[in-house]
PDB file of C-alpha atoms in Angstrom:
ATOM      1  CA  MET A   1       0.000   0.000   0.000  1.00 84.00           C
ATOM      2  CA  GLU A   2       2.791   2.430   0.869  1.00 87.00           C
ATOM      3  CA  LEU A   3       4.454   1.690  -2.445  1.00 89.00           C
ATOM      4  CA  LEU A   4       1.283   2.662  -4.329  1.00 89.00           C
ATOM      5  CA  ILE A   5       1.084   5.933  -2.406  1.00 92.00           C
ATOM      6  CA  VAL A   6       4.730   6.743  -3.250  1.00 90.00           C
ATOM      7  CA  ILE A   7       4.133   5.911  -6.915  1.00 93.00           C
ATOM      8  CA  GLY A   8       1.014   8.094  -6.932  1.00 90.00           C
ATOM      9  CA  VAL A   9       2.850  11.034  -5.333  1.00 91.00           C
ATOM     10  CA  LEU A  10       5.694  10.674  -7.841  1.00 91.00           C
ATOM     11  CA  ALA A  11       3.191  10.588 -10.711  1.00 90.00           C
ATOM     12  CA  VAL A  12       1.531  13.781  -9.458  1.00 90.00           C
ATOM     13  CA  LEU A  13       4.895  15.523  -9.014  1.00 88.00           C
ATOM     14  CA  THR A  14       6.062  14.434 -12.460  1.00 84.00           C
ATOM     15  CA  THR A  15       2.866  15.684 -14.063  1.00 83.00           C
ATOM     16  CA  ALA A  16       3.071  18.994 -12.204  1.00 80.00           C
ATOM     17  CA  ALA A  17       6.731  19.464 -13.156  1.00 77.00           C
ATOM     18  CA  THR A  18       5.976  18.732 -16.812  1.00 74.00           C
ATOM     19  CA  LEU A  19       3.096  21.212 -16.856  1.00 72.00           C
ATOM     20  CA  VAL A  20       5.097  23.927 -15.113  1.00 74.00           C
ATOM     21  CA  LEU A  21       8.312  23.512 -17.090  1.00 75.00           C
ATOM     22  CA  ASN A  22       6.637  22.891 -20.478  1.00 83.00           C
ATOM     23  CA  PRO A  23       9.523  21.162 -22.267  1.00 85.00           C
ATOM     24  CA  ALA A  24       8.124  21.924 -25.728  1.00 88.00           C
ATOM     25  CA  GLU A  25       8.206  25.659 -24.982  1.00 90.00           C
ATOM     26  CA  LEU A  26      11.729  25.353 -23.574  1.00 90.00           C
ATOM     27  CA  LEU A  27      12.880  23.704 -26.819  1.00 93.00           C
ATOM     28  CA  LYS A  28      11.259  26.498 -28.842  1.00 94.00           C
ATOM     29  CA  GLN A  29      13.015  29.090 -26.656  1.00 93.00           C
ATOM     30  CA  ALA A  30      16.350  27.329 -27.181  1.00 94.00           C
ATOM     31  CA  ARG A  31      15.879  27.398 -30.970  1.00 96.00           C
ATOM     32  CA  ASP A  32      14.877  31.076 -30.849  1.00 95.00           C
ATOM     33  CA  SER A  33      17.920  31.877 -28.739  1.00 95.00           C
ATOM     34  CA  THR A  34      20.067  30.188 -31.396  1.00 96.00           C
ATOM     35  CA  ARG A  35      18.338  32.274 -34.066  1.00 95.00           C
ATOM     36  CA  ILE A  36      19.148  35.518 -32.238  1.00 94.00           C
ATOM     37  CA  SER A  37      22.756  34.449 -31.742  1.00 96.00           C
ATOM     38  CA  ASP A  38      23.193  33.339 -35.369  1.00 96.00           C
ATOM     39  CA  LEU A  39      21.734  36.536 -36.829  1.00 95.00           C
ATOM     40  CA  SER A  40      23.804  38.665 -34.464  1.00 94.00           C
ATOM     41  CA  THR A  41      26.962  36.837 -35.555  1.00 96.00           C
ATOM     42  CA  LEU A  42      26.036  37.233 -39.224  1.00 96.00           C
ATOM     43  CA  ASN A  43      25.217  40.915 -38.703  1.00 94.00           C
ATOM     44  CA  GLU A  44      28.613  41.516 -37.091  1.00 96.00           C
ATOM     45  CA  ALA A  45      30.431  39.592 -39.843  1.00 96.00           C
ATOM     46  CA  LEU A  46      28.629  41.520 -42.596  1.00 94.00           C
ATOM     47  CA  SER A  47      29.264  44.843 -40.832  1.00 93.00           C
ATOM     48  CA  LEU A  48      32.948  43.940 -40.507  1.00 94.00           C
ATOM     49  CA  TYR A  49      33.010  43.065 -44.200  1.00 94.00           C
ATOM     50  CA  VAL A  50      31.350  46.341 -45.251  1.00 92.00           C
ATOM     51  CA  THR A  51      33.667  48.503 -43.132  1.00 93.00           C
ATOM     52  CA  ASN A  52      36.966  46.704 -43.860  1.00 93.00           C
ATOM     53  CA  VAL A  53      36.782  45.697 -47.522  1.00 90.00           C
ATOM     54  CA  SER A  54      37.668  48.524 -49.920  1.00 87.00           C
ATOM     55  CA  SER A  55      34.961  47.661 -52.466  1.00 86.00           C
ATOM     56  CA  PRO A  56      32.356  45.585 -50.620  1.00 87.00           C
ATOM     57  CA  ASP A  57      30.121  43.412 -52.773  1.00 83.00           C
ATOM     58  CA  LEU A  58      27.164  42.053 -50.802  1.00 84.00           C
ATOM     59  CA  ASP A  59      25.832  40.088 -53.744  1.00 77.00           C
ATOM     60  CA  ALA A  60      29.053  38.695 -55.237  1.00 65.00           C
ATOM     61  CA  ALA A  61      27.585  35.457 -56.495  1.00 53.00           C
ATOM     62  CA  ILE A  62      24.456  36.918 -58.076  1.00 51.00           C
ATOM     63  CA  SER A  63      25.116  38.965 -61.190  1.00 43.00           C
ATOM     64  CA  SER A  64      21.471  39.019 -62.265  1.00 41.00           C
ATOM     65  CA  CYS A  65      18.155  37.586 -61.223  1.00 37.00           C
ATOM     66  CA  SER A  66      18.355  33.829 -61.216  1.00 37.00           C
ATOM     67  CA  ASN A  67      16.680  30.859 -59.644  1.00 35.00           C
ATOM     68  CA  LYS A  68      18.385  31.850 -56.373  1.00 38.00           C
ATOM     69  CA  CYS A  69      16.778  35.293 -56.264  1.00 38.00           C
ATOM     70  CA  PHE A  70      13.953  35.208 -53.683  1.00 40.00           C
ATOM     71  CA  THR A  71      11.997  37.537 -51.445  1.00 40.00           C
ATOM     72  CA  ASN A  72      10.345  34.874 -49.301  1.00 43.00           C
ATOM     73  CA  ALA A  73       9.465  31.214 -49.347  1.00 39.00           C
ATOM     74  CA  SER A  74       6.192  31.684 -51.222  1.00 42.00           C
ATOM     75  CA  ASP A  75       7.129  34.399 -53.745  1.00 43.00           C
ATOM     76  CA  ILE A  76      10.134  33.542 -55.891  1.00 34.00           C
ATOM     77  CA  THR A  77       9.993  36.204 -58.594  1.00 36.00           C
ATOM     78  CA  ALA A  78       8.870  39.466 -56.959  1.00 44.00           C
ATOM     79  CA  ASN A  79      12.333  40.300 -55.615  1.00 42.00           C
ATOM     80  CA  CYS A  80      14.061  40.618 -58.951  1.00 38.00           C
ATOM     81  CA  GLY A  81      11.876  43.508 -60.021  1.00 39.00           C
ATOM     82  CA  GLY A  82      12.230  45.285 -56.675  1.00 41.00           C
ATOM     83  CA  ARG A  83      15.015  47.255 -55.036  1.00 41.00           C
ATOM     84  CA  HIS A  84      17.024  44.251 -53.888  1.00 46.00           C
ATOM     85  CA  ALA A  85      20.120  43.292 -55.804  1.00 49.00           C
ATOM     86  CA  ALA A  86      20.139  39.936 -54.080  1.00 56.00           C
ATOM     87  CA  ALA A  87      18.029  37.923 -51.719  1.00 68.00           C
ATOM     88  CA  ARG A  88      18.423  34.352 -50.545  1.00 74.00           C
ATOM     89  CA  LEU A  89      16.882  31.921 -48.118  1.00 79.00           C
ATOM     90  CA  SER A  90      18.724  29.309 -46.086  1.00 81.00           C
ATOM     91  CA  THR A  91      15.965  26.797 -46.912  1.00 74.00           C
ATOM     92  CA  THR A  92      16.334  27.015 -50.676  1.00 74.00           C
ATOM     93  CA  ASP A  93      20.100  27.412 -50.784  1.00 72.00           C
ATOM     94  CA  ALA A  94      21.492  25.612 -47.738  1.00 77.00           C
ATOM     95  CA  ASP A  95      25.087  25.961 -48.978  1.00 85.00           C
ATOM     96  CA  ARG A  96      26.998  27.110 -45.896  1.00 90.00           C
ATOM     97  CA  THR A  97      30.277  28.121 -47.552  1.00 91.00           C
ATOM     98  CA  ILE A  98      31.712  31.609 -46.952  1.00 92.00           C
ATOM     99  CA  ASP A  99      33.304  32.011 -50.388  1.00 90.00           C
ATOM    100  CA  GLY A 100      30.371  33.870 -51.963  1.00 86.00           C
ATOM    101  CA  THR A 101      28.574  30.744 -53.150  1.00 85.00           C
ATOM    102  CA  GLY A 102      26.770  30.098 -49.859  1.00 87.00           C
ATOM    103  CA  TRP A 103      23.261  31.231 -49.019  1.00 88.00           C
ATOM    104  CA  ILE A 104      24.769  34.648 -48.214  1.00 89.00           C
ATOM    105  CA  PRO A 105      26.609  35.616 -51.421  1.00 87.00           C
ATOM    106  CA  VAL A 106      29.495  37.450 -49.722  1.00 89.00           C
ATOM    107  CA  VAL A 107      33.179  36.537 -49.971  1.00 91.00           C
ATOM    108  CA  PHE A 108      34.031  36.791 -46.278  1.00 93.00           C
ATOM    109  CA  SER A 109      37.631  35.736 -46.937  1.00 91.00           C
ATOM    110  CA  ASN A 110      38.211  39.196 -48.477  1.00 92.00           C
ATOM    111  CA  ILE A 111      38.161  40.692 -44.975  1.00 94.00           C
ATOM    112  CA  PRO A 112      41.704  41.681 -43.975  1.00 93.00           C
ATOM    113  CA  GLY A 113      42.777  39.228 -41.295  1.00 91.00           C
ATOM    114  CA  GLY A 114      40.444  36.519 -42.550  1.00 91.00           C
ATOM    115  CA  SER A 115      36.825  35.581 -42.189  1.00 93.00           C
ATOM    116  CA  PRO A 116      35.169  35.737 -38.763  1.00 95.00           C
ATOM    117  CA  LEU A 117      33.027  32.756 -39.824  1.00 95.00           C
ATOM    118  CA  SER A 118      34.068  29.243 -40.710  1.00 94.00           C
ATOM    119  CA  VAL A 119      30.634  28.378 -42.157  1.00 95.00           C
ATOM    120  CA  LEU A 120      27.318  30.179 -42.537  1.00 94.00           C
ATOM    121  CA  PRO A 121      24.775  29.186 -39.903  1.00 94.00           C
ATOM    122  CA  ILE A 122      21.381  27.864 -40.905  1.00 92.00           C
ATOM    123  CA  ASP A 123      18.162  27.924 -38.917  1.00 93.00           C
ATOM    124  CA  PRO A 124      17.813  25.139 -36.310  1.00 93.00           C
ATOM    125  CA  THR A 125      14.601  23.991 -38.018  1.00 91.00           C
ATOM    126  CA  ASN A 126      15.252  25.297 -41.568  1.00 90.00           C
ATOM    127  CA  ASP A 127      11.912  24.440 -43.123  1.00 88.00           C
ATOM    128  CA  ALA A 128       9.232  26.387 -44.995  1.00 85.00           C
ATOM    129  CA  THR A 129       8.188  28.236 -41.809  1.00 87.00           C
ATOM    130  CA  TYR A 130      11.427  28.739 -39.893  1.00 90.00           C
ATOM    131  CA  PHE A 131      14.468  29.828 -41.923  1.00 90.00           C
ATOM    132  CA  TYR A 132      16.993  32.652 -42.254  1.00 91.00           C
ATOM    133  CA  SER A 133      16.753  35.100 -45.118  1.00 88.00           C
ATOM    134  CA  TYR A 134      19.217  37.644 -46.461  1.00 88.00           C
ATOM    135  CA  ALA A 135      18.781  40.596 -48.778  1.00 84.00           C
ATOM    136  CA  CYS A 136      20.843  43.552 -49.888  1.00 83.00           C
ATOM    137  CA  ASP A 137      20.131  46.521 -52.089  1.00 76.00           C
ATOM    138  CA  ASN A 138      22.156  47.920 -54.950  1.00 66.00           C
ATOM    139  CA  THR A 139      24.346  50.153 -52.745  1.00 71.00           C
ATOM    140  CA  ASN A 140      26.387  47.164 -51.529  1.00 71.00           C
ATOM    141  CA  THR A 141      26.376  48.595 -48.021  1.00 82.00           C
ATOM    142  CA  THR A 142      22.757  47.947 -47.055  1.00 86.00           C
ATOM    143  CA  PHE A 143      21.638  44.504 -45.978  1.00 88.00           C
ATOM    144  CA  GLU A 144      19.000  42.766 -43.899  1.00 89.00           C
ATOM    145  CA  LEU A 145      18.854  39.408 -42.124  1.00 91.00           C
ATOM    146  CA  ASP A 146      15.467  37.956 -41.105  1.00 90.00           C
ATOM    147  CA  THR A 147      13.979  35.069 -39.171  1.00 90.00           C
ATOM    148  CA  VAL A 148      10.702  34.095 -37.508  1.00 90.00           C
ATOM    149  CA  PHE A 149      10.407  33.099 -33.845  1.00 91.00           C
ATOM    150  CA  GLU A 150       8.337  30.206 -32.554  1.00 92.00           C
ATOM    151  CA  SER A 151       8.368  30.533 -28.736  1.00 90.00           C
ATOM    152  CA  THR A 152       5.907  32.527 -26.676  1.00 87.00           C
ATOM    153  CA  LYS A 153       8.771  34.148 -24.788  1.00 88.00           C
ATOM    154  CA  TYR A 154      10.377  35.743 -27.854  1.00 87.00           C
ATOM    155  CA  LEU A 155       7.108  36.423 -29.709  1.00 84.00           C
ATOM    156  CA  THR A 156       5.056  38.053 -26.964  1.00 81.00           C
ATOM    157  CA  THR A 157       6.834  38.310 -23.611  1.00 77.00           C
ATOM    158  CA  GLU A 158      10.122  39.757 -24.909  1.00 78.00           C
ATOM    159  CA  ASP A 159       8.557  40.846 -28.247  1.00 79.00           C
ATOM    160  CA  TYR A 160      11.908  40.873 -30.070  1.00 79.00           C
ATOM    161  CA  ASP A 161      10.319  40.809 -33.510  1.00 75.00           C
ATOM    162  CA  ASN A 162       8.283  43.971 -32.876  1.00 77.00           C
ATOM    163  CA  LYS A 163      11.104  45.948 -31.215  1.00 80.00           C
ATOM    164  CA  ASP A 164      13.856  45.406 -33.796  1.00 81.00           C
ATOM    165  CA  GLY A 165      13.268  48.607 -35.783  1.00 79.00           C
ATOM    166  CA  GLY A 166      12.176  46.690 -38.857  1.00 78.00           C
ATOM    167  CA  SER A 167       9.076  47.030 -40.968  1.00 77.00           C
ATOM    168  CA  SER A 168       7.360  43.821 -39.808  1.00 78.00           C
ATOM    169  CA  ALA A 169       5.956  43.141 -36.356  1.00 80.00           C
ATOM    170  CA  THR A 170       6.120  39.371 -36.884  1.00 82.00           C
ATOM    171  CA  ILE A 171       9.626  38.974 -38.349  1.00 86.00           C
ATOM    172  CA  TYR A 172      12.894  39.540 -36.497  1.00 89.00           C
ATOM    173  CA  GLU A 173      14.889  41.871 -38.752  1.00 88.00           C
ATOM    174  CA  LEU A 174      18.534  42.797 -38.298  1.00 89.00           C
ATOM    175  CA  GLY A 175      21.088  44.629 -40.438  1.00 87.00           C
ATOM    176  CA  THR A 176      22.021  48.075 -41.709  1.00 86.00           C
ATOM    177  CA  ASP A 177      18.453  48.536 -42.968  1.00 78.00           C
ATOM    178  CA  PRO A 178      16.042  46.311 -41.023  1.00 73.00           C
ATOM    179  CA  GLY A 179      13.167  47.845 -43.009  1.00 68.00           C
ATOM    180  CA  LEU A 180      14.470  46.580 -46.362  1.00 66.00           C
ATOM    181  CA  ASP A 181      11.243  44.573 -46.747  1.00 55.00           C
ATOM    182  CA  LEU A 182      12.179  41.101 -47.816  1.00 49.00           C
TER     183      LEU A 182
END
């Protein structure tokens, strides 16, 4: 009888701990934290590139609109007629190289002292909903990095995506022009 009581108490405590901690939400928060860290690292690397390379080229691998020219996952052609010289998504071009052929078409090895990145990060989920996107305009000094959050903490409690200075309240935008409108 005592053993059944102990098992029952443990079951109640386990259930309560699971409800309070919400492991699914904690996993979402961990992925969102990775997204913030990755975009911050990319932003710093791109800023370093723009300030230290004599003739920065933020769209080195895209000479004209091609099948790698995107604005978002659902609209493949609208970007080429807009103000962006280049735009890419980590989901459609998951190449992580830093030689200008990766999903960010910048030759990071041109930075004096070498590249601050060994590979380009990709979104922890990297599917049709959660991915990183990159765009630049024709000035070769203006760029934007975007992602979408999935956790309640980053979407509503901390509200990172609405406080980033960008043009969308539902997308986390970072860069020299977070209102570039991918």
